[in-house]
Amino acid sequence: MVTAAGEETAPAAPKGWRGLSRRAALAGLAACAMAPAARAGELRFRHVFGETVLPRPARRVVSLGYTTQDPLLALGVPPIAVRHWFSDFAYGIGPWARPYLGDARPVDLVGEVPMERVAALQPDLIVGIGSGLSEAEYAVLSKVAPVLMQDAADAAFGTAWDATTRTIGRALGKPVEAEALIASVRGTFAAARARHPDWEGKTAVAAYHWDGETGAFISGDTRARFLAELGFHPTAAVAALTGPNGFYAALSPEDLSPLEADVLVWVSNQDAAPDLAALPMRHTLAAYREGREVFAAALATTAMSFGSVLSLPFALEMLEADIAAAADGHPETPVASAVAAGLAP
């Protein structure tokens, strides 16, 4: 600014800049003037690799997270491409999400992320939450379109279903709709807890047995969270376990006692489990002898594993009756899934 005497002086420095030289103060103000201002409608997301800026709500979305197609579909924006996981679903869309697909036919991306193929789709957003993308892959894809990643506090595959839905809702310009979906799922599980007040305070464990290894899913895993949503708690022994990314922990084949829960849910990617049925140490569990086992066959397991805003209610519908039968305290009550799988005593 210019004084009455015609002398040039620096503008008053913002708080924190006082005491700087006139040249430094002018340089700081110039830098502020050159910084990009937040534009109307611009959406900003902080995450593990920095910040992603969307100039406007996204509509052409590539879903690289293994389960992020579900909140996209639930929010009315079918992805143009989907990351293939372990199922054989057409277009990578589970039966719980198929009613939301309409006429869309997403590209099913199998294996490693094909960078050139993603670029050819010309997306305006790439969802990388739950994708396991490295920072180098993120940098390459960010040259194609803005990329959403998990929060810095989350493991690569550890973002909870509600946080994923909320973030994607913001990116689509549909935060209100996202909150309504979250509330609906919470209401579905609350209703199940109300139908079964005896579940509150009981223990439940989701366990596996494959390739000769037996173990339990722990707190960071979607299958354990599914049971927690129903009011169950893990056994103290399972709660104390640690494992890769907080998802699962192998047990000693000589000691399966950590699985001694009020409800024991065996998770499988098959519809039959002859190896599990023949597992000798399983027969030492009171959960086996008292008919407290549930067998989650392939489709139920996949829905639990997706752990999404659409798959969780689907899994609950499939498993609620069996969980209730296992938890009722009456050994004579048959658990249909365990009987069908040959697990019943």
mmCIF file with all atom_site columns, N, CA and C in Angstrom, residues 62-110:
data_model
loop_
_atom_site.group_PDB
_atom_site.id
_atom_site.type_symbol
_atom_site.label_atom_id
_atom_site.label_alt_id
_atom_site.label_comp_id
_atom_site.label_asym_id
_atom_site.label_entity_id
_atom_site.label_seq_id
_atom_site.pdbx_PDB_ins_code
_atom_site.Cartn_x
_atom_site.Cartn_y
_atom_site.Cartn_z
_atom_site.occupancy
_atom_site.B_iso_or_equiv
_atom_site.pdbx_formal_charge
_atom_site.auth_seq_id
_atom_site.auth_comp_id
_atom_site.auth_asym_id
_atom_site.auth_atom_id
_atom_site.pdbx_PDB_model_num
ATOM 1   N N  . VAL A 1 62  ? -14.862 -46.313 -12.101 1.00 0.00 ? 62  VAL A N  1
ATOM 2   C CA . VAL A 1 62  ? -14.229 -47.626 -12.107 1.00 0.00 ? 62  VAL A CA 1
ATOM 3   C C  . VAL A 1 62  ? -14.053 -48.058 -10.654 1.00 0.00 ? 62  VAL A C  1
ATOM 4   N N  . SER A 1 63  ? -14.571 -49.221 -10.322 1.00 0.00 ? 63  SER A N  1
ATOM 5   C CA . SER A 1 63  ? -14.530 -49.740 -8.954  1.00 0.00 ? 63  SER A CA 1
ATOM 6   C C  . SER A 1 63  ? -13.401 -50.760 -8.836  1.00 0.00 ? 63  SER A C  1
ATOM 7   N N  . LEU A 1 64  ? -12.262 -50.336 -8.250  1.00 0.00 ? 64  LEU A N  1
ATOM 8   C CA . LEU A 1 64  ? -11.133 -51.244 -8.070  1.00 0.00 ? 64  LEU A CA 1
ATOM 9   C C  . LEU A 1 64  ? -11.120 -51.886 -6.687  1.00 0.00 ? 64  LEU A C  1
ATOM 10  N N  . GLY A 1 65  ? -11.858 -51.337 -5.744  1.00 0.00 ? 65  GLY A N  1
ATOM 11  C CA . GLY A 1 65  ? -12.025 -52.021 -4.467  1.00 0.00 ? 65  GLY A CA 1
ATOM 12  C C  . GLY A 1 65  ? -12.772 -53.320 -4.723  1.00 0.00 ? 65  GLY A C  1
ATOM 13  N N  . TYR A 1 66  ? -12.401 -54.369 -4.019  1.00 0.00 ? 66  TYR A N  1
ATOM 14  C CA . TYR A 1 66  ? -12.994 -55.671 -4.326  1.00 0.00 ? 66  TYR A CA 1
ATOM 15  C C  . TYR A 1 66  ? -14.488 -55.742 -4.026  1.00 0.00 ? 66  TYR A C  1
ATOM 16  N N  . THR A 1 67  ? -15.002 -54.813 -3.223  1.00 0.00 ? 67  THR A N  1
ATOM 17  C CA . THR A 1 67  ? -16.436 -54.841 -2.892  1.00 0.00 ? 67  THR A CA 1
ATOM 18  C C  . THR A 1 67  ? -17.110 -53.486 -3.075  1.00 0.00 ? 67  THR A C  1
ATOM 19  N N  . THR A 1 68  ? -16.415 -52.508 -3.622  1.00 0.00 ? 68  THR A N  1
ATOM 20  C CA . THR A 1 68  ? -16.980 -51.153 -3.683  1.00 0.00 ? 68  THR A CA 1
ATOM 21  C C  . THR A 1 68  ? -18.031 -50.979 -4.775  1.00 0.00 ? 68  THR A C  1
ATOM 22  N N  . GLN A 1 69  ? -18.230 -52.000 -5.602  1.00 0.00 ? 69  GLN A N  1
ATOM 23  C CA . GLN A 1 69  ? -19.320 -51.922 -6.574  1.00 0.00 ? 69  GLN A CA 1
ATOM 24  C C  . GLN A 1 69  ? -20.669 -51.857 -5.871  1.00 0.00 ? 69  GLN A C  1
ATOM 25  N N  . ASP A 1 70  ? -20.765 -52.457 -4.684  1.00 0.00 ? 70  ASP A N  1
ATOM 26  C CA . ASP A 1 70  ? -22.056 -52.523 -3.999  1.00 0.00 ? 70  ASP A CA 1
ATOM 27  C C  . ASP A 1 70  ? -22.572 -51.147 -3.570  1.00 0.00 ? 70  ASP A C  1
ATOM 28  N N  . PRO A 1 71  ? -21.793 -50.332 -2.849  1.00 0.00 ? 71  PRO A N  1
ATOM 29  C CA . PRO A 1 71  ? -22.327 -48.998 -2.527  1.00 0.00 ? 71  PRO A CA 1
ATOM 30  C C  . PRO A 1 71  ? -22.570 -48.137 -3.756  1.00 0.00 ? 71  PRO A C  1
ATOM 31  N N  . LEU A 1 72  ? -21.773 -48.303 -4.805  1.00 0.00 ? 72  LEU A N  1
ATOM 32  C CA . LEU A 1 72  ? -22.026 -47.557 -6.038  1.00 0.00 ? 72  LEU A CA 1
ATOM 33  C C  . LEU A 1 72  ? -23.393 -47.917 -6.608  1.00 0.00 ? 72  LEU A C  1
ATOM 34  N N  . LEU A 1 73  ? -23.676 -49.206 -6.665  1.00 0.00 ? 73  LEU A N  1
ATOM 35  C CA . LEU A 1 73  ? -24.972 -49.645 -7.184  1.00 0.00 ? 73  LEU A CA 1
ATOM 36  C C  . LEU A 1 73  ? -26.110 -49.190 -6.281  1.00 0.00 ? 73  LEU A C  1
ATOM 37  N N  . ALA A 1 74  ? -25.914 -49.317 -4.984  1.00 0.00 ? 74  ALA A N  1
ATOM 38  C CA . ALA A 1 74  ? -26.965 -48.920 -4.046  1.00 0.00 ? 74  ALA A CA 1
ATOM 39  C C  . ALA A 1 74  ? -27.294 -47.441 -4.171  1.00 0.00 ? 74  ALA A C  1
ATOM 40  N N  . LEU A 1 75  ? -26.295 -46.643 -4.567  1.00 0.00 ? 75  LEU A N  1
ATOM 41  C CA . LEU A 1 75  ? -26.483 -45.197 -4.703  1.00 0.00 ? 75  LEU A CA 1
ATOM 42  C C  . LEU A 1 75  ? -26.879 -44.785 -6.121  1.00 0.00 ? 75  LEU A C  1
ATOM 43  N N  . GLY A 1 76  ? -27.161 -45.763 -6.967  1.00 0.00 ? 76  GLY A N  1
ATOM 44  C CA . GLY A 1 76  ? -27.697 -45.461 -8.292  1.00 0.00 ? 76  GLY A CA 1
ATOM 45  C C  . GLY A 1 76  ? -26.683 -45.075 -9.338  1.00 0.00 ? 76  GLY A C  1
ATOM 46  N N  . VAL A 1 77  ? -25.391 -45.410 -9.118  1.00 0.00 ? 77  VAL A N  1
ATOM 47  C CA . VAL A 1 77  ? -24.361 -45.111 -10.117 1.00 0.00 ? 77  VAL A CA 1
ATOM 48  C C  . VAL A 1 77  ? -23.616 -46.411 -10.434 1.00 0.00 ? 77  VAL A C  1
ATOM 49  N N  . PRO A 1 78  ? -24.138 -47.237 -11.344 1.00 0.00 ? 78  PRO A N  1
ATOM 50  C CA . PRO A 1 78  ? -23.464 -48.494 -11.678 1.00 0.00 ? 78  PRO A CA 1
ATOM 51  C C  . PRO A 1 78  ? -22.046 -48.245 -12.180 1.00 0.00 ? 78  PRO A C  1
ATOM 52  N N  . PRO A 1 79  ? -21.064 -48.994 -11.689 1.00 0.00 ? 79  PRO A N  1
ATOM 53  C CA . PRO A 1 79  ? -19.681 -48.783 -12.149 1.00 0.00 ? 79  PRO A CA 1
ATOM 54  C C  . PRO A 1 79  ? -19.520 -49.218 -13.596 1.00 0.00 ? 79  PRO A C  1
ATOM 55  N N  . ILE A 1 80  ? -18.577 -48.587 -14.267 1.00 0.00 ? 80  ILE A N  1
ATOM 56  C CA . ILE A 1 80  ? -18.291 -48.988 -15.646 1.00 0.00 ? 80  ILE A CA 1
ATOM 57  C C  . ILE A 1 80  ? -17.314 -50.161 -15.689 1.00 0.00 ? 80  ILE A C  1
ATOM 58  N N  . ALA A 1 81  ? -16.651 -50.422 -14.580 1.00 0.00 ? 81  ALA A N  1
ATOM 59  C CA . ALA A 1 81  ? -15.765 -51.583 -14.466 1.00 0.00 ? 81  ALA A CA 1
ATOM 60  C C  . ALA A 1 81  ? -15.693 -51.987 -13.006 1.00 0.00 ? 81  ALA A C  1
ATOM 61  N N  . VAL A 1 82  ? -15.514 -53.296 -12.780 1.00 0.00 ? 82  VAL A N  1
ATOM 62  C CA . VAL A 1 82  ? -15.513 -53.882 -11.440 1.00 0.00 ? 82  VAL A CA 1
ATOM 63  C C  . VAL A 1 82  ? -14.281 -54.764 -11.290 1.00 0.00 ? 82  VAL A C  1
ATOM 64  N N  . ARG A 1 83  ? -13.660 -54.724 -10.136 1.00 0.00 ? 83  ARG A N  1
ATOM 65  C CA . ARG A 1 83  ? -12.523 -55.606 -9.833  1.00 0.00 ? 83  ARG A CA 1
ATOM 66  C C  . ARG A 1 83  ? -13.054 -56.985 -9.443  1.00 0.00 ? 83  ARG A C  1
ATOM 67  N N  . HIS A 1 84  ? -12.612 -58.003 -10.153 1.00 0.00 ? 84  HIS A N  1
ATOM 68  C CA . HIS A 1 84  ? -13.082 -59.367 -9.897  1.00 0.00 ? 84  HIS A CA 1
ATOM 69  C C  . HIS A 1 84  ? -12.472 -59.894 -8.613  1.00 0.00 ? 84  HIS A C  1
ATOM 70  N N  . TRP A 1 85  ? -13.334 -60.508 -7.754  1.00 0.00 ? 85  TRP A N  1
ATOM 71  C CA . TRP A 1 85  ? -12.814 -61.129 -6.550  1.00 0.00 ? 85  TRP A CA 1
ATOM 72  C C  . TRP A 1 85  ? -12.853 -62.640 -6.733  1.00 0.00 ? 85  TRP A C  1
ATOM 73  N N  . PHE A 1 86  ? -13.337 -63.403 -5.743  1.00 0.00 ? 86  PHE A N  1
ATOM 74  C CA . PHE A 1 86  ? -13.219 -64.855 -5.814  1.00 0.00 ? 86  PHE A CA 1
ATOM 75  C C  . PHE A 1 86  ? -14.464 -65.546 -6.337  1.00 0.00 ? 86  PHE A C  1
ATOM 76  N N  . SER A 1 87  ? -15.514 -64.821 -6.616  1.00 0.00 ? 87  SER A N  1
ATOM 77  C CA . SER A 1 87  ? -16.778 -65.440 -7.019  1.00 0.00 ? 87  SER A CA 1
ATOM 78  C C  . SER A 1 87  ? -16.862 -65.563 -8.539  1.00 0.00 ? 87  SER A C  1
ATOM 79  N N  . ASP A 1 88  ? -17.887 -66.278 -8.964  1.00 0.00 ? 88  ASP A N  1
ATOM 80  C CA . ASP A 1 88  ? -18.133 -66.441 -10.401 1.00 0.00 ? 88  ASP A CA 1
ATOM 81  C C  . ASP A 1 88  ? -19.345 -65.636 -10.851 1.00 0.00 ? 88  ASP A C  1
ATOM 82  N N  . PHE A 1 89  ? -19.673 -64.577 -10.134 1.00 0.00 ? 89  PHE A N  1
ATOM 83  C CA . PHE A 1 89  ? -20.837 -63.782 -10.479 1.00 0.00 ? 89  PHE A CA 1
ATOM 84  C C  . PHE A 1 89  ? -20.630 -63.056 -11.806 1.00 0.00 ? 89  PHE A C  1
ATOM 85  N N  . ALA A 1 90  ? -21.668 -63.021 -12.626 1.00 0.00 ? 90  ALA A N  1
ATOM 86  C CA . ALA A 1 90  ? -21.605 -62.280 -13.884 1.00 0.00 ? 90  ALA A CA 1
ATOM 87  C C  . ALA A 1 90  ? -21.347 -60.807 -13.602 1.00 0.00 ? 90  ALA A C  1
ATOM 88  N N  . TYR A 1 91  ? -20.402 -60.241 -14.313 1.00 0.00 ? 91  TYR A N  1
ATOM 89  C CA . TYR A 1 91  ? -20.020 -58.835 -14.168 1.00 0.00 ? 91  TYR A CA 1
ATOM 90  C C  . TYR A 1 91  ? -19.497 -58.500 -12.773 1.00 0.00 ? 91  TYR A C  1
ATOM 91  N N  . GLY A 1 92  ? -19.180 -59.524 -11.975 1.00 0.00 ? 92  GLY A N  1
ATOM 92  C CA . GLY A 1 92  ? -18.678 -59.289 -10.632 1.00 0.00 ? 92  GLY A CA 1
ATOM 93  C C  . GLY A 1 92  ? -19.721 -58.776 -9.667  1.00 0.00 ? 92  GLY A C  1
ATOM 94  N N  . ILE A 1 93  ? -20.995 -58.952 -9.987  1.00 0.00 ? 93  ILE A N  1
ATOM 95  C CA . ILE A 1 93  ? -22.091 -58.414 -9.172  1.00 0.00 ? 93  ILE A CA 1
ATOM 96  C C  . ILE A 1 93  ? -22.820 -59.559 -8.475  1.00 0.00 ? 93  ILE A C  1
ATOM 97  N N  . GLY A 1 94  ? -22.854 -59.533 -7.129  1.00 0.00 ? 94  GLY A N  1
ATOM 98  C CA . GLY A 1 94  ? -23.530 -60.575 -6.371  1.00 0.00 ? 94  GLY A CA 1
ATOM 99  C C  . GLY A 1 94  ? -25.037 -60.485 -6.483  1.00 0.00 ? 94  GLY A C  1
ATOM 100 N N  . PRO A 1 95  ? -25.744 -61.552 -6.135  1.00 0.00 ? 95  PRO A N  1
ATOM 101 C CA . PRO A 1 95  ? -27.208 -61.554 -6.255  1.00 0.00 ? 95  PRO A CA 1
ATOM 102 C C  . PRO A 1 95  ? -27.871 -60.487 -5.393  1.00 0.00 ? 95  PRO A C  1
ATOM 103 N N  . TRP A 1 96  ? -27.241 -60.087 -4.297  1.00 0.00 ? 96  TRP A N  1
ATOM 104 C CA . TRP A 1 96  ? -27.806 -59.035 -3.445  1.00 0.00 ? 96  TRP A CA 1
ATOM 105 C C  . TRP A 1 96  ? -27.787 -57.675 -4.143  1.00 0.00 ? 96  TRP A C  1
ATOM 106 N N  . ALA A 1 97  ? -26.885 -57.496 -5.106  1.00 0.00 ? 97  ALA A N  1
ATOM 107 C CA . ALA A 1 97  ? -26.751 -56.215 -5.799  1.00 0.00 ? 97  ALA A CA 1
ATOM 108 C C  . ALA A 1 97  ? -27.323 -56.238 -7.204  1.00 0.00 ? 97  ALA A C  1
ATOM 109 N N  . ARG A 1 98  ? -27.631 -57.433 -7.723  1.00 0.00 ? 98  ARG A N  1
ATOM 110 C CA . ARG A 1 98  ? -28.098 -57.551 -9.107  1.00 0.00 ? 98  ARG A CA 1
ATOM 111 C C  . ARG A 1 98  ? -29.341 -56.700 -9.395  1.00 0.00 ? 98  ARG A C  1
ATOM 112 N N  . PRO A 1 99  ? -30.314 -56.575 -8.482  1.00 0.00 ? 99  PRO A N  1
ATOM 113 C CA . PRO A 1 99  ? -31.488 -55.749 -8.789  1.00 0.00 ? 99  PRO A CA 1
ATOM 114 C C  . PRO A 1 99  ? -31.151 -54.286 -9.054  1.00 0.00 ? 99  PRO A C  1
ATOM 115 N N  . TYR A 1 100 ? -29.977 -53.829 -8.624  1.00 0.00 ? 100 TYR A N  1
ATOM 116 C CA . TYR A 1 100 ? -29.583 -52.425 -8.804  1.00 0.00 ? 100 TYR A CA 1
ATOM 117 C C  . TYR A 1 100 ? -28.789 -52.211 -10.098 1.00 0.00 ? 100 TYR A C  1
ATOM 118 N N  . LEU A 1 101 ? -28.487 -53.288 -10.813 1.00 0.00 ? 101 LEU A N  1
ATOM 119 C CA . LEU A 1 101 ? -27.624 -53.183 -11.988 1.00 0.00 ? 101 LEU A CA 1
ATOM 120 C C  . LEU A 1 101 ? -28.341 -52.598 -13.192 1.00 0.00 ? 101 LEU A C  1
ATOM 121 N N  . GLY A 1 102 ? -29.619 -52.890 -13.328 1.00 0.00 ? 102 GLY A N  1
ATOM 122 C CA . GLY A 1 102 ? -30.351 -52.403 -14.496 1.00 0.00 ? 102 GLY A CA 1
ATOM 123 C C  . GLY A 1 102 ? -29.759 -52.926 -15.787 1.00 0.00 ? 102 GLY A C  1
ATOM 124 N N  . ASP A 1 103 ? -29.580 -52.024 -16.755 1.00 0.00 ? 103 ASP A N  1
ATOM 125 C CA . ASP A 1 103 ? -29.024 -52.410 -18.049 1.00 0.00 ? 103 ASP A CA 1
ATOM 126 C C  . ASP A 1 103 ? -27.510 -52.287 -18.103 1.00 0.00 ? 103 ASP A C  1
ATOM 127 N N  . ALA A 1 104 ? -26.886 -51.879 -17.012 1.00 0.00 ? 104 ALA A N  1
ATOM 128 C CA . ALA A 1 104 ? -25.425 -51.698 -17.012 1.00 0.00 ? 104 ALA A CA 1
ATOM 129 C C  . ALA A 1 104 ? -24.730 -53.050 -17.140 1.00 0.00 ? 104 ALA A C  1
ATOM 130 N N  . ARG A 1 105 ? -23.599 -53.053 -17.812 1.00 0.00 ? 105 ARG A N  1
ATOM 131 C CA . ARG A 1 105 ? -22.798 -54.258 -17.980 1.00 0.00 ? 105 ARG A CA 1
ATOM 132 C C  . ARG A 1 105 ? -21.336 -53.897 -17.703 1.00 0.00 ? 105 ARG A C  1
ATOM 133 N N  . PRO A 1 106 ? -20.932 -53.849 -16.442 1.00 0.00 ? 106 PRO A N  1
ATOM 134 C CA . PRO A 1 106 ? -19.570 -53.432 -16.112 1.00 0.00 ? 106 PRO A CA 1
ATOM 135 C C  . PRO A 1 106 ? -18.519 -54.381 -16.691 1.00 0.00 ? 106 PRO A C  1
ATOM 136 N N  . VAL A 1 107 ? -17.380 -53.830 -17.042 1.00 0.00 ? 107 VAL A N  1
ATOM 137 C CA . VAL A 1 107 ? -16.226 -54.631 -17.434 1.00 0.00 ? 107 VAL A CA 1
ATOM 138 C C  . VAL A 1 107 ? -15.709 -55.332 -16.176 1.00 0.00 ? 107 VAL A C  1
ATOM 139 N N  . ASP A 1 108 ? -15.436 -56.624 -16.270 1.00 0.00 ? 108 ASP A N  1
ATOM 140 C CA . ASP A 1 108 ? -14.947 -57.403 -15.126 1.00 0.00 ? 108 ASP A CA 1
ATOM 141 C C  . ASP A 1 108 ? -13.424 -57.481 -15.217 1.00 0.00 ? 108 ASP A C  1
ATOM 142 N N  . LEU A 1 109 ? -12.740 -56.777 -14.329 1.00 0.00 ? 109 LEU A N  1
ATOM 143 C CA . LEU A 1 109 ? -11.287 -56.700 -14.353 1.00 0.00 ? 109 LEU A CA 1
ATOM 144 C C  . LEU A 1 109 ? -10.705 -57.801 -13.480 1.00 0.00 ? 109 LEU A C  1
ATOM 145 N N  . VAL A 1 110 ? -10.016 -58.754 -14.093 1.00 0.00 ? 110 VAL A N  1
ATOM 146 C CA . VAL A 1 110 ? -9.500  -59.918 -13.387 1.00 0.00 ? 110 VAL A CA 1
ATOM 147 C C  . VAL A 1 110 ? -8.004  -59.771 -13.172 1.00 0.00 ? 110 VAL A C  1
#
